[in-house]
Amino acid sequence: MHSPHLHGRPFRLVPYFFLLSLLLMAGATALMASALRHYSGEQLLKLEKSRAASLVQIFENSLWADFRPLLPLARDPRKLRRIAGQPRLREAVIRLMRGTDVIRVKMYALNGITLFSTDANQIGEDESDDEGFRSAAAGAPASELAHNNSIDAFERTLTDRDIISTYVPVHDPAGKIEGVLEIYLDATSFVVDSDRQLRWVTLAISALMAVLFLAQMLVVRLAGRIIDRQAAALSETNRELDQRVDERTRELADANAKLEGEIQERRRAEERLDHLAHHDPLTGLPNRLRFQQRLDAALAKPDLPPDSLALLFIDLDRFKDVNDTLGHHTGDLLLVSAAQRLARQMRAEDMLARLGGDEFICVLERLESKDRAAEVAAKLLSLFQQPFAIGGNDLHLSASIGISFASDGADVDALLRHADIAMYRAKSAGRNRFQFYTPQMSAEAEERVDLERRLRLALENDGIEVHFQAKVDAASGRLVGAEALARWNDPERGMIPPSRFIPAAEESGLIIPLGERVLEKCCGQLAQWRREGFALPSLAVNLSVKQLERDDFLPRIAALLERWELPPEQLELEITESVIMQADDAAAALSALRRLGIRLAIDDFGTGYSSLAYLAKLPVQVLKIDRSFVLGIGRGGDAIVSTILSLAASLGLEAVAEGVEEPAQADWLRQAGCGTIQGYLYGKPLAPGCFAEEWRDRSPAAP
């Protein structure tokens, strides 16, 4: 049966047979020509081998005695070039080969070192990996025909030449192979004559094939006419059958088309679902599930070198600030742009995936060493040096990267957890850097988790105490105030210093309940002392940035003062420079506290990077000189403290020096005009009862 567009047309045998015959005859002609060329080349190489062997014999008889002393110099290239490069050796070879087709001669030691060459630049080269040399060194001469566009001969440069290079062993009188001689012969004339003869032979064969083709064509045309008559008879018989088959075929085709359309639509739907299941809808990157599958497969490879697979956990620094200030739409655009910039740096065998939020993960395979992972991490960090153009804004962003290797964990969860730990170590070290995972980090992370758990229990069970350190008048030594300091005595670990649990509270968010607990205890203690007749002029309490940023902080402070019936000026809140610079709209929050009547102090002044012009606008009353500067008094740091005291005086602020431990420091501060001193010289932080007993007689009377 015929398809519709060929219906009624008989099969044309003759054109197909002619085309096939023509192709077969052309192929046979080309094959015979190729065989003749190959045979001619083989005969040429065989002839030249014989000629080269004769030339080598002449060389052995005439000049080998002059070249044999070069054999021991094969291991001393410098000396070999100096001796073998002598003009007399080259001239002797040229005289011997003059009148022959030889254009270059090279001599090798059995270790492959070039002992001599008419091209002195080649002396000392190592040709031990040349197949022709190895064959001749084993006793079998070898030749090769090659076409050179340009080659240096004895006395000139030859162009467009067919050169035969022949390697022939050189024997000593006992018949033992001492070296290998390579002779370059100019075979251009022979090759040209051979090509000319081959063309004539090819033309003769082609003519013979053409005659055969014409004779065959006549026979086939006659047979074709007979076949055409028979095909016409069969065509009429098949026409009705073709029509019925065509109708049925169309019906089946329509049904198949509908079925195929349904199948394709279902397949596309499955592909879309599979893509959505394994890719992040925002960035188009593989998601956590696809990443886990890829890493599982990589870790399952047998004999995986421990440092050949690395995991890079990438977290964008302070990305939340972008969402908070410019909105989530801009944040999404920034995520897409960052993902595209990172993806362009990935190798084909690596994977970049988005875990969620501003976290990306990169799987690096087939690494040569850990240093390669560090190079990739540094390159990825450098991508963030250029700003991102988003919505007409140039947004600057950095990233922190944690790196773990296959040797750091046996499964996906372990490697991901360790890379995450290393990333947080990079953030804590200042951000915009990468950090390798070490087992010590896990121990420290477990320690932080345990510390956070114990701190939660301490807050729930009222395990946080408040101790008080006196602030005294520099001139009279009388008590003018105190600073409240949180203390934690864990039932199992004993006293845990604030330098350990305060950062943990800041990181975990427990600083909010901790700060509230300290403020609660301080206000209650002030009220109790007032009832007992112990009048503490003011009590300073440290304030964190997270407390200051809370919308309900001011109402909470006001409620505490009202509950404990305390005058606002008796409470002093200490804010470090870093808190002021980090808090959103710090000046407005501090002004609201000041309007409430609360005293405000800048703590650890001089250790931050705040603007003096900005500080001058803040409604603060006290400037506390950091302990690190006080320790420099008498040790070259006097000028810094004097400058801070002058600044406080010019701004109308009360200066308080903390960390005073030596009488000399107190004397210097008193003479420099510092009004208030705090430090171990006057007493360590004490529990409420001990503090009241120690200072009751040196404080003003209660009202």
XYZ file of C-alpha atoms in Angstrom:
703
model
C 0.000 0.000 0.000
C 1.020 3.565 -0.713
C 0.711 6.621 1.430
C -1.773 9.172 0.052
C 0.769 11.513 -1.483
C 2.405 8.622 -3.446
C -0.869 6.970 -4.536
C -0.724 5.623 -8.171
C 3.020 6.273 -8.629
C 5.018 3.110 -9.518
C 8.282 2.297 -7.873
C 11.183 3.655 -9.993
C 13.909 0.971 -9.913
C 16.203 2.411 -12.565
C 17.182 5.735 -10.868
C 17.882 3.987 -7.582
C 19.919 1.263 -9.286
C 21.855 3.844 -11.307
C 22.635 5.859 -8.165
C 23.692 2.771 -6.209
C 25.895 1.528 -9.065
C 27.482 4.929 -9.459
C 28.237 5.118 -5.743
C 29.673 1.579 -5.661
C 31.887 2.191 -8.698
C 33.079 5.539 -7.317
C 33.837 3.850 -4.006
C 35.726 1.038 -5.734
C 37.748 3.572 -7.747
C 38.603 5.563 -4.625
C 39.510 2.353 -2.775
C 41.846 1.168 -5.524
C 43.465 4.615 -5.751
C 43.961 4.634 -1.987
C 45.460 1.136 -2.096
C 47.860 2.147 -4.872
C 48.881 5.245 -2.915
C 49.434 3.167 0.198
C 51.438 0.556 -1.708
C 53.512 3.286 -3.357
C 54.221 4.872 0.035
C 55.164 1.536 1.582
C 57.551 0.821 -1.291
C 59.052 4.276 -0.897
C 59.583 3.762 2.854
C 61.055 0.310 2.224
C 63.438 1.718 -0.375
C 64.436 4.607 1.857
C 65.047 2.254 4.798
C 67.521 0.410 2.614
C 69.150 3.659 1.523
C 69.278 4.882 5.097
C 70.918 1.664 6.240
C 73.597 2.159 3.576
C 74.122 5.744 4.672
C 74.412 4.635 8.284
C 77.048 2.110 7.278
C 78.946 4.909 5.538
C 78.505 7.032 8.674
C 79.797 4.241 10.908
C 82.836 3.720 8.691
C 83.635 7.392 8.267
C 82.522 9.444 11.260
C 81.280 7.220 14.093
C 84.691 7.232 15.720
C 84.375 11.027 16.066
C 80.886 10.784 17.647
C 81.376 7.780 19.932
C 82.992 9.979 22.691
C 79.656 11.822 22.979
C 77.868 8.734 24.370
C 79.118 9.169 27.977
C 77.905 12.812 27.934
C 74.250 11.843 27.587
C 73.704 12.486 31.300
C 75.435 15.888 31.274
C 73.340 18.114 28.939
C 75.375 21.269 29.515
C 78.699 19.676 28.637
C 77.076 17.766 25.787
C 75.805 20.985 24.147
C 79.209 22.578 24.463
C 81.120 19.693 22.875
C 78.531 18.404 20.386
C 77.816 21.908 19.151
C 81.362 22.301 17.770
C 81.285 23.391 14.114
C 83.775 20.739 13.001
C 81.344 17.877 13.742
C 78.543 19.514 11.792
C 80.856 20.320 8.877
C 82.118 16.732 8.783
C 78.534 15.442 8.532
C 77.673 17.975 5.823
C 80.719 16.949 3.761
C 79.802 13.284 4.087
C 76.165 13.806 3.067
C 76.788 16.349 0.286
C 75.385 15.172 -3.008
C 72.709 13.001 -1.362
C 69.046 13.666 -0.512
C 69.917 13.920 3.197
C 68.886 17.288 4.688
C 69.282 16.634 8.428
C 71.093 14.128 10.687
C 70.464 13.454 14.386
C 72.214 10.996 16.696
C 70.690 9.634 19.963
C 72.066 7.786 22.940
C 70.139 4.677 23.989
C 68.413 6.670 26.770
C 66.811 8.980 24.133
C 69.056 12.040 24.646
C 69.974 13.830 21.411
C 73.808 13.581 21.272
C 74.148 15.452 17.985
C 72.008 17.280 15.455
C 72.826 19.402 12.476
C 70.342 21.785 14.167
C 72.378 22.605 17.321
C 69.260 23.776 19.187
C 68.042 20.154 19.351
C 71.165 18.819 21.128
C 70.258 17.518 24.578
C 66.546 16.999 23.859
C 64.876 13.842 25.184
C 63.228 11.751 22.434
C 62.834 8.568 24.503
C 59.048 8.598 23.984
C 59.329 8.615 20.151
C 58.062 5.323 18.675
C 60.592 5.389 15.801
C 63.456 5.839 18.244
C 62.254 3.009 20.486
C 61.939 0.699 17.458
C 65.482 1.456 16.243
C 66.878 1.129 19.771
C 65.358 -2.363 19.816
C 67.132 -3.224 16.541
C 64.333 -2.581 14.012
C 64.782 0.447 11.697
C 61.678 2.645 11.366
C 60.683 5.215 8.747
C 57.930 7.814 8.474
C 56.797 10.000 5.565
C 55.485 13.468 6.443
C 54.797 16.720 4.594
C 56.542 19.799 6.010
C 55.638 23.374 5.142
C 59.101 24.454 6.287
C 62.214 22.571 7.479
C 65.784 23.642 8.162
C 68.323 21.720 5.990
C 72.099 21.793 6.293
C 72.644 25.189 4.710
C 69.167 26.564 3.962
C 65.486 26.363 4.768
C 63.305 24.180 2.529
C 59.593 24.810 2.053
C 56.672 22.610 1.026
C 58.616 19.326 1.164
C 57.830 15.644 1.626
C 60.363 14.342 4.155
C 61.184 10.763 5.138
C 62.686 10.414 8.610
C 64.415 7.051 9.229
C 65.664 5.754 12.588
C 68.531 3.220 12.163
C 70.517 1.519 14.957
C 74.306 2.076 15.061
C 76.433 -0.930 16.099
C 79.832 -1.240 17.682
C 82.473 -3.597 16.183
C 81.013 -6.461 18.226
C 77.570 -5.925 16.694
C 75.989 -4.411 19.830
C 73.707 -1.380 19.376
C 75.472 1.721 20.655
C 73.062 4.417 19.532
C 70.424 5.471 17.020
C 70.912 7.613 13.917
C 67.956 9.567 12.484
C 68.323 10.623 8.827
C 65.919 13.073 7.159
C 65.660 12.485 3.348
C 64.014 14.856 0.873
C 61.581 12.621 -1.070
C 59.642 15.443 -2.683
C 60.543 14.560 -6.313
C 59.698 10.896 -5.835
C 56.368 11.756 -4.180
C 55.490 14.184 -6.978
C 56.279 11.561 -9.669
C 54.349 8.949 -7.744
C 51.307 11.238 -7.430
C 51.419 11.978 -11.168
C 51.491 8.277 -12.069
C 48.732 7.577 -9.544
C 46.505 10.227 -11.142
C 46.907 8.604 -14.585
C 46.123 5.174 -13.159
C 43.086 6.626 -11.357
C 41.855 8.216 -14.611
C 42.225 4.889 -16.421
C 40.268 3.055 -13.760
C 37.588 5.779 -13.766
C 37.230 5.497 -17.543
C 36.858 1.728 -17.297
C 34.245 2.107 -14.587
C 32.351 4.652 -16.728
C 32.175 2.186 -19.627
C 30.899 -0.516 -17.290
C 28.352 1.917 -15.846
C 26.970 2.843 -19.280
C 26.618 -0.786 -20.297
C 24.885 -1.608 -17.062
C 22.581 1.403 -17.413
C 21.275 0.160 -20.780
C 20.431 -3.233 -19.341
C 18.756 -1.786 -16.281
C 16.641 0.688 -18.305
C 15.201 -2.211 -20.295
C 14.402 -4.090 -17.122
C 12.868 -0.931 -15.662
C 10.362 -0.623 -18.511
C 9.167 -4.189 -17.895
C 8.797 -3.516 -14.178
C 6.870 -0.281 -14.856
C 4.257 -2.120 -16.961
C 3.762 -4.703 -14.219
C 3.546 -1.987 -11.559
C 0.818 -0.147 -13.507
C -1.310 -3.271 -13.533
C -0.878 -3.796 -9.808
C -1.573 -0.115 -9.077
C -5.090 -0.243 -10.504
C -5.887 -3.349 -8.454
C -4.654 -1.748 -5.218
C -6.380 1.616 -5.650
C -9.720 0.633 -4.109
C -7.966 -1.167 -1.248
C -5.834 1.912 -0.641
C -8.909 4.122 -0.389
C -10.533 1.916 2.247
C -7.277 1.659 4.170
C -6.760 5.420 4.002
C -10.185 6.078 5.504
C -9.518 3.701 8.355
C -6.042 5.104 8.814
C -7.425 8.632 9.166
C -9.834 7.464 11.805
C -7.038 5.739 13.724
C -4.758 8.777 13.271
C -7.379 11.103 14.759
C -7.846 8.784 17.714
C -4.092 8.444 18.185
C -3.626 12.215 17.969
C -6.158 12.765 20.723
C -4.568 10.061 22.855
C -1.079 11.413 22.207
C -2.246 14.909 23.168
C -3.616 13.633 26.441
C -0.406 11.696 27.109
C 1.769 14.742 26.336
C -0.341 16.978 28.561
C -0.105 14.479 31.387
C 3.637 14.139 30.872
C 4.071 17.929 30.953
C 2.001 18.108 34.121
C 4.153 15.408 35.722
C 7.313 17.245 34.640
C 5.985 20.507 36.118
C 5.128 18.767 39.364
C 8.536 17.094 39.460
C 10.261 20.427 38.804
C 8.236 22.155 41.515
C 8.986 19.305 43.912
C 12.748 19.581 43.343
C 13.292 23.300 42.606
C 12.833 26.583 44.422
C 9.938 28.519 42.828
C 11.586 31.924 43.399
C 15.151 31.390 42.132
C 14.678 28.259 40.019
C 17.561 26.604 41.863
C 17.366 23.029 43.169
C 15.639 22.948 46.565
C 16.488 21.140 49.798
C 14.987 17.817 48.602
C 16.972 17.826 45.354
C 20.107 18.828 47.236
C 19.662 15.941 49.693
C 19.207 13.476 46.837
C 22.320 14.751 45.077
C 24.453 14.671 48.214
C 23.164 11.196 49.144
C 24.235 9.925 45.718
C 27.646 11.604 46.001
C 28.302 10.153 49.469
C 27.264 6.677 48.290
C 30.118 6.494 45.792
C 32.637 3.791 46.802
C 36.154 4.807 47.862
C 35.223 8.506 48.015
C 38.366 10.521 48.940
C 37.626 12.429 52.174
C 38.564 15.847 50.814
C 37.167 15.464 47.288
C 33.632 16.513 48.278
C 32.835 19.759 50.065
C 29.665 21.449 51.255
C 29.505 25.272 51.247
C 26.734 26.730 53.423
C 26.137 30.309 52.200
C 24.123 32.798 54.251
C 23.535 36.395 53.170
C 24.596 38.844 55.880
C 21.907 41.156 57.315
C 19.440 40.242 54.585
C 16.608 40.873 57.063
C 17.492 44.570 56.971
C 16.638 44.640 53.255
C 13.205 43.101 53.846
C 12.540 45.412 56.786
C 13.574 48.614 55.024
C 12.803 48.054 51.317
C 10.102 45.391 51.505
C 9.872 41.704 50.694
C 9.432 42.292 46.958
C 12.820 43.993 46.777
C 14.229 41.241 48.989
C 12.934 38.602 46.556
C 14.494 40.419 43.597
C 17.774 40.616 45.499
C 17.633 36.873 46.248
C 17.083 36.083 42.557
C 19.952 38.359 41.506
C 22.296 36.858 44.123
C 21.315 33.320 43.067
C 22.037 34.107 39.411
C 25.402 35.636 40.274
C 26.385 32.583 42.332
C 25.081 30.079 39.759
C 27.209 31.583 36.983
C 30.344 30.605 38.932
C 29.381 26.948 39.369
C 31.115 24.178 37.424
C 28.965 21.697 35.503
C 29.648 18.978 38.067
C 28.751 21.183 41.060
C 25.310 22.031 42.466
C 23.939 25.267 43.909
C 20.666 24.929 45.825
C 18.498 27.212 47.929
C 17.597 25.856 51.342
C 15.169 28.651 52.140
C 15.178 32.295 53.194
C 18.623 33.755 52.517
C 20.450 30.420 52.785
C 22.108 28.672 49.855
C 24.090 25.429 49.743
C 26.770 24.440 47.256
C 27.986 20.875 46.638
C 31.513 20.708 45.216
C 32.734 17.378 43.843
C 36.031 16.073 42.465
C 38.176 18.518 44.435
C 41.934 18.067 44.446
C 42.346 19.349 48.012
C 40.751 21.476 50.732
C 42.550 24.485 49.289
C 40.392 24.215 46.165
C 37.245 24.579 48.301
C 38.780 27.653 49.936
C 39.480 29.138 46.488
C 35.857 28.601 45.445
C 34.576 30.151 48.693
C 36.830 33.191 48.268
C 35.655 33.568 44.667
C 32.000 33.424 45.746
C 32.618 36.065 48.428
C 34.254 38.305 45.842
C 31.006 38.262 43.824
C 29.414 40.417 46.525
C 31.981 43.202 46.176
C 29.900 44.715 43.379
C 26.486 46.137 44.361
C 23.196 44.672 43.146
C 21.098 47.015 41.002
C 17.545 46.441 42.286
C 14.679 48.806 41.525
C 16.967 51.752 40.832
C 18.960 51.181 44.037
C 22.507 49.877 44.375
C 22.265 47.390 47.236
C 25.466 46.232 48.917
C 25.468 42.765 50.383
C 27.954 40.311 51.841
C 27.842 36.646 52.727
C 29.244 34.231 55.285
C 30.235 30.712 54.230
C 30.743 27.560 56.283
C 32.621 24.628 54.714
C 32.458 20.942 55.635
C 33.987 17.948 53.846
C 32.962 14.325 53.357
C 35.377 13.435 56.145
C 33.367 15.620 58.567
C 30.235 13.476 58.505
C 28.814 10.196 57.273
C 25.450 11.481 56.043
C 23.676 14.525 54.647
C 22.354 15.767 57.979
C 25.779 15.646 59.631
C 27.540 17.468 56.775
C 24.803 20.099 56.578
C 24.807 20.631 60.345
C 28.600 20.963 60.438
C 28.649 23.414 57.504
C 25.929 25.417 59.276
C 28.021 25.525 62.460
C 31.058 26.720 60.478
C 28.917 29.395 58.795
C 27.782 30.785 62.148
C 31.410 30.819 63.264
C 32.204 32.929 60.178
C 29.370 35.326 61.117
C 30.559 35.617 64.691
C 34.091 36.356 63.414
C 32.847 39.456 61.588
C 30.872 38.208 58.536
C 31.969 38.438 54.881
C 34.337 35.470 55.241
C 34.425 31.680 55.119
C 35.282 29.175 57.839
C 36.212 25.470 57.747
C 34.371 23.174 60.119
C 36.363 21.607 62.966
C 35.152 19.127 65.611
C 35.860 21.812 68.212
C 33.052 23.890 66.698
C 30.532 21.119 67.392
C 31.713 20.927 70.961
C 31.354 24.698 71.294
C 27.927 24.606 69.634
C 26.805 21.891 72.032
C 28.195 23.990 74.848
C 26.168 27.002 73.626
C 23.010 24.906 73.370
C 23.554 23.520 76.855
C 24.312 27.004 78.178
C 21.131 28.360 76.586
C 19.090 25.489 78.072
C 20.502 26.102 81.536
C 19.906 29.842 81.171
C 16.252 29.224 80.315
C 15.906 27.056 83.404
C 17.628 29.717 85.483
C 15.184 32.361 84.241
C 12.218 30.064 84.881
C 13.450 29.155 88.410
C 14.618 32.637 89.428
C 18.255 31.558 89.283
C 19.588 34.941 88.145
C 20.824 37.161 90.957
C 21.702 40.859 90.904
C 24.853 42.163 92.612
C 25.703 45.797 93.100
C 29.003 47.678 92.686
C 29.384 51.083 94.297
C 30.008 54.374 92.501
C 31.649 56.876 94.822
C 32.389 60.586 94.845
C 36.022 61.016 93.781
C 36.651 63.788 96.352
C 34.832 62.526 99.478
C 34.568 58.782 98.850
C 30.849 58.855 99.693
C 28.397 56.604 97.887
C 26.689 58.394 94.967
C 25.196 55.401 93.197
C 25.707 51.802 92.125
C 25.647 49.622 89.034
C 23.500 46.477 88.918
C 25.308 43.422 87.542
C 23.643 40.092 86.719
C 25.160 36.994 88.350
C 24.348 33.351 87.651
C 25.240 30.514 90.009
C 24.352 27.298 88.182
C 23.604 24.308 90.475
C 25.980 22.052 88.513
C 28.547 24.398 86.980
C 28.791 26.988 89.712
C 29.336 30.669 88.939
C 29.087 31.401 85.214
C 30.593 34.798 84.303
C 28.514 37.389 82.425
C 31.055 37.325 79.585
C 29.718 33.842 78.775
C 25.994 34.001 79.375
C 25.270 37.569 78.204
C 26.413 36.878 74.567
C 24.445 33.614 74.649
C 21.376 35.509 75.815
C 21.832 38.116 73.066
C 22.144 35.453 70.371
C 19.211 33.332 71.561
C 16.821 36.202 72.312
C 16.839 35.448 76.040
C 18.286 38.896 76.636
C 14.694 40.242 76.670
C 13.458 38.143 79.633
C 16.882 38.441 81.279
C 16.830 42.241 81.025
C 13.272 42.383 82.312
C 14.166 40.119 85.251
C 17.155 42.311 86.177
C 15.076 45.508 85.936
C 12.343 43.910 88.051
C 14.820 42.861 90.731
C 16.573 46.257 90.716
C 13.350 48.229 91.146
C 12.162 45.873 93.895
C 15.521 46.122 95.680
C 15.532 49.953 95.467
C 12.038 50.046 96.982
C 13.087 47.657 99.780
C 16.190 49.727 100.617
C 14.107 52.905 100.725
C 11.758 51.260 103.236
C 14.782 50.157 105.299
C 16.244 53.681 105.307
C 19.098 52.957 102.898
C 18.852 55.711 100.304
C 20.819 54.848 97.169
C 20.960 58.044 95.080
C 20.817 56.198 91.754
C 21.081 52.677 90.386
C 22.486 52.049 86.884
C 21.142 49.093 84.887
C 22.591 47.953 81.545
C 20.245 48.013 78.557
C 20.506 45.831 75.394
C 19.656 46.905 71.849
C 16.818 44.374 71.655
C 15.178 45.869 74.749
C 15.486 49.393 73.381
C 13.887 48.380 70.058
C 10.777 46.899 71.693
C 7.650 49.007 71.239
C 6.423 48.166 74.755
C 9.716 48.929 76.523
C 8.773 52.456 77.633
C 5.370 51.425 79.052
C 7.055 48.544 80.923
C 9.591 50.912 82.526
C 6.834 53.330 83.514
C 4.774 50.474 84.988
C 7.759 49.259 87.065
C 8.431 52.723 88.495
C 4.758 53.142 89.334
C 4.472 49.663 90.865
C 7.459 50.123 93.189
C 6.750 53.830 93.818
C 10.205 54.909 92.709
C 11.206 58.380 91.549
C 12.364 58.105 87.879
C 15.657 59.919 88.554
C 16.721 57.095 90.882
C 16.915 54.727 87.877
C 19.776 55.141 85.437
C 19.929 53.126 82.186
C 23.358 52.453 80.656
C 23.558 52.060 76.875
C 26.807 51.146 75.103
C 27.921 52.959 71.979
C 27.316 49.830 69.892
C 23.689 49.670 71.127
C 23.105 53.291 70.150
C 24.472 52.751 66.638
C 22.597 49.454 66.104
C 19.194 50.466 67.439
C 16.639 51.837 65.004
C 15.859 55.488 65.863
C 17.865 55.324 69.113
C 17.629 59.077 69.686
C 13.812 59.005 69.730
C 13.713 56.054 72.153
C 16.212 57.697 74.518
C 14.345 61.000 74.376
C 11.156 59.225 75.432
C 12.993 57.665 78.393
C 14.452 61.029 79.326
C 11.023 62.671 79.245
C 9.955 60.032 81.747
C 12.671 61.379 84.100
C 15.085 58.445 83.863
C 18.802 59.195 83.855
C 20.753 57.946 80.792
C 24.422 56.996 80.535
C 26.701 56.029 77.647
C 28.638 52.943 78.784
C 32.127 51.854 77.610
C 32.651 55.180 75.866
C 35.493 55.171 73.348
C 35.251 51.483 72.380
C 32.627 51.959 69.657
C 32.522 53.861 66.371
C 29.800 56.386 67.065
C 29.788 59.902 65.659
C 30.535 62.618 68.215
C 28.084 64.906 66.435
C 25.428 62.220 66.820
C 26.285 61.676 70.501
C 25.993 65.405 71.202
C 22.321 65.240 70.163
C 21.481 62.380 72.541
C 19.655 63.230 75.824
C 22.245 61.573 78.079
C 23.579 62.822 81.422
C 26.489 60.458 82.148
C 29.573 59.436 80.172
C 31.310 56.281 81.476
C 35.011 55.886 80.679
C 35.771 52.277 79.707
C 37.986 50.210 82.010
C 40.512 49.605 79.205
C 41.328 53.340 79.143
C 41.516 53.602 82.944
C 44.073 50.794 83.021
C 46.258 52.911 80.709
C 46.625 55.691 83.258
C 50.297 55.985 84.130
C 51.124 53.660 81.249
C 50.894 56.087 78.334
C 47.102 56.307 78.172
C 46.638 59.495 80.203
C 45.974 61.644 77.139
C 43.006 59.522 76.026
C 41.316 59.762 79.435
C 42.016 63.520 79.580
C 40.396 63.933 76.161
C 37.285 62.007 77.228
C 37.008 64.090 80.433
C 37.322 67.298 78.396
C 34.676 66.063 75.979
C 32.302 65.231 78.855
C 32.842 68.654 80.389
C 32.212 70.434 77.077
C 28.973 68.480 76.592
C 27.884 69.095 80.168
C 27.963 65.392 81.050
C 28.924 63.740 84.324
C 32.036 61.556 83.859
C 32.284 58.167 85.588
C 35.515 56.142 85.449
C 34.955 52.394 85.805
C 37.509 49.681 86.488
C 39.592 51.747 88.956
C 41.796 49.319 90.887
C 44.805 51.339 92.096
C 45.042 54.424 94.354
C 47.294 56.100 91.796
C 44.553 55.816 89.209
C 42.011 57.335 91.602
C 44.356 60.214 92.501
C 45.029 60.991 88.847
C 41.306 60.927 87.991
C 40.470 63.144 90.960
C 43.081 65.711 89.906
C 41.926 65.494 86.257
C 38.393 66.460 87.296
C 36.601 63.114 87.171
C 33.714 63.367 89.662
C 32.689 59.721 90.091
C 34.744 56.540 90.361
C 33.751 52.869 90.191
C 35.997 49.836 90.569
C 37.594 47.183 92.791
C 39.504 49.899 94.630
C 36.226 50.704 96.430
C 34.681 47.277 96.377
C 33.677 44.302 94.277
C 30.080 43.677 93.203
C 28.161 42.463 96.279
C 24.868 40.736 96.963
C 22.078 43.121 98.103
C 22.434 42.404 101.830
C 26.222 42.700 101.835
C 26.136 45.847 99.731
C 23.670 47.589 102.074
C 25.684 46.584 105.137
C 28.919 47.799 103.534
C 27.645 51.195 102.330
C 24.697 52.110 104.553
C 26.752 54.479 106.720
C 28.356 56.191 103.682
C 25.219 57.140 101.828
C 22.794 60.050 102.213
C 19.872 59.495 104.575
C 16.627 58.234 103.139
C 13.951 60.870 102.678
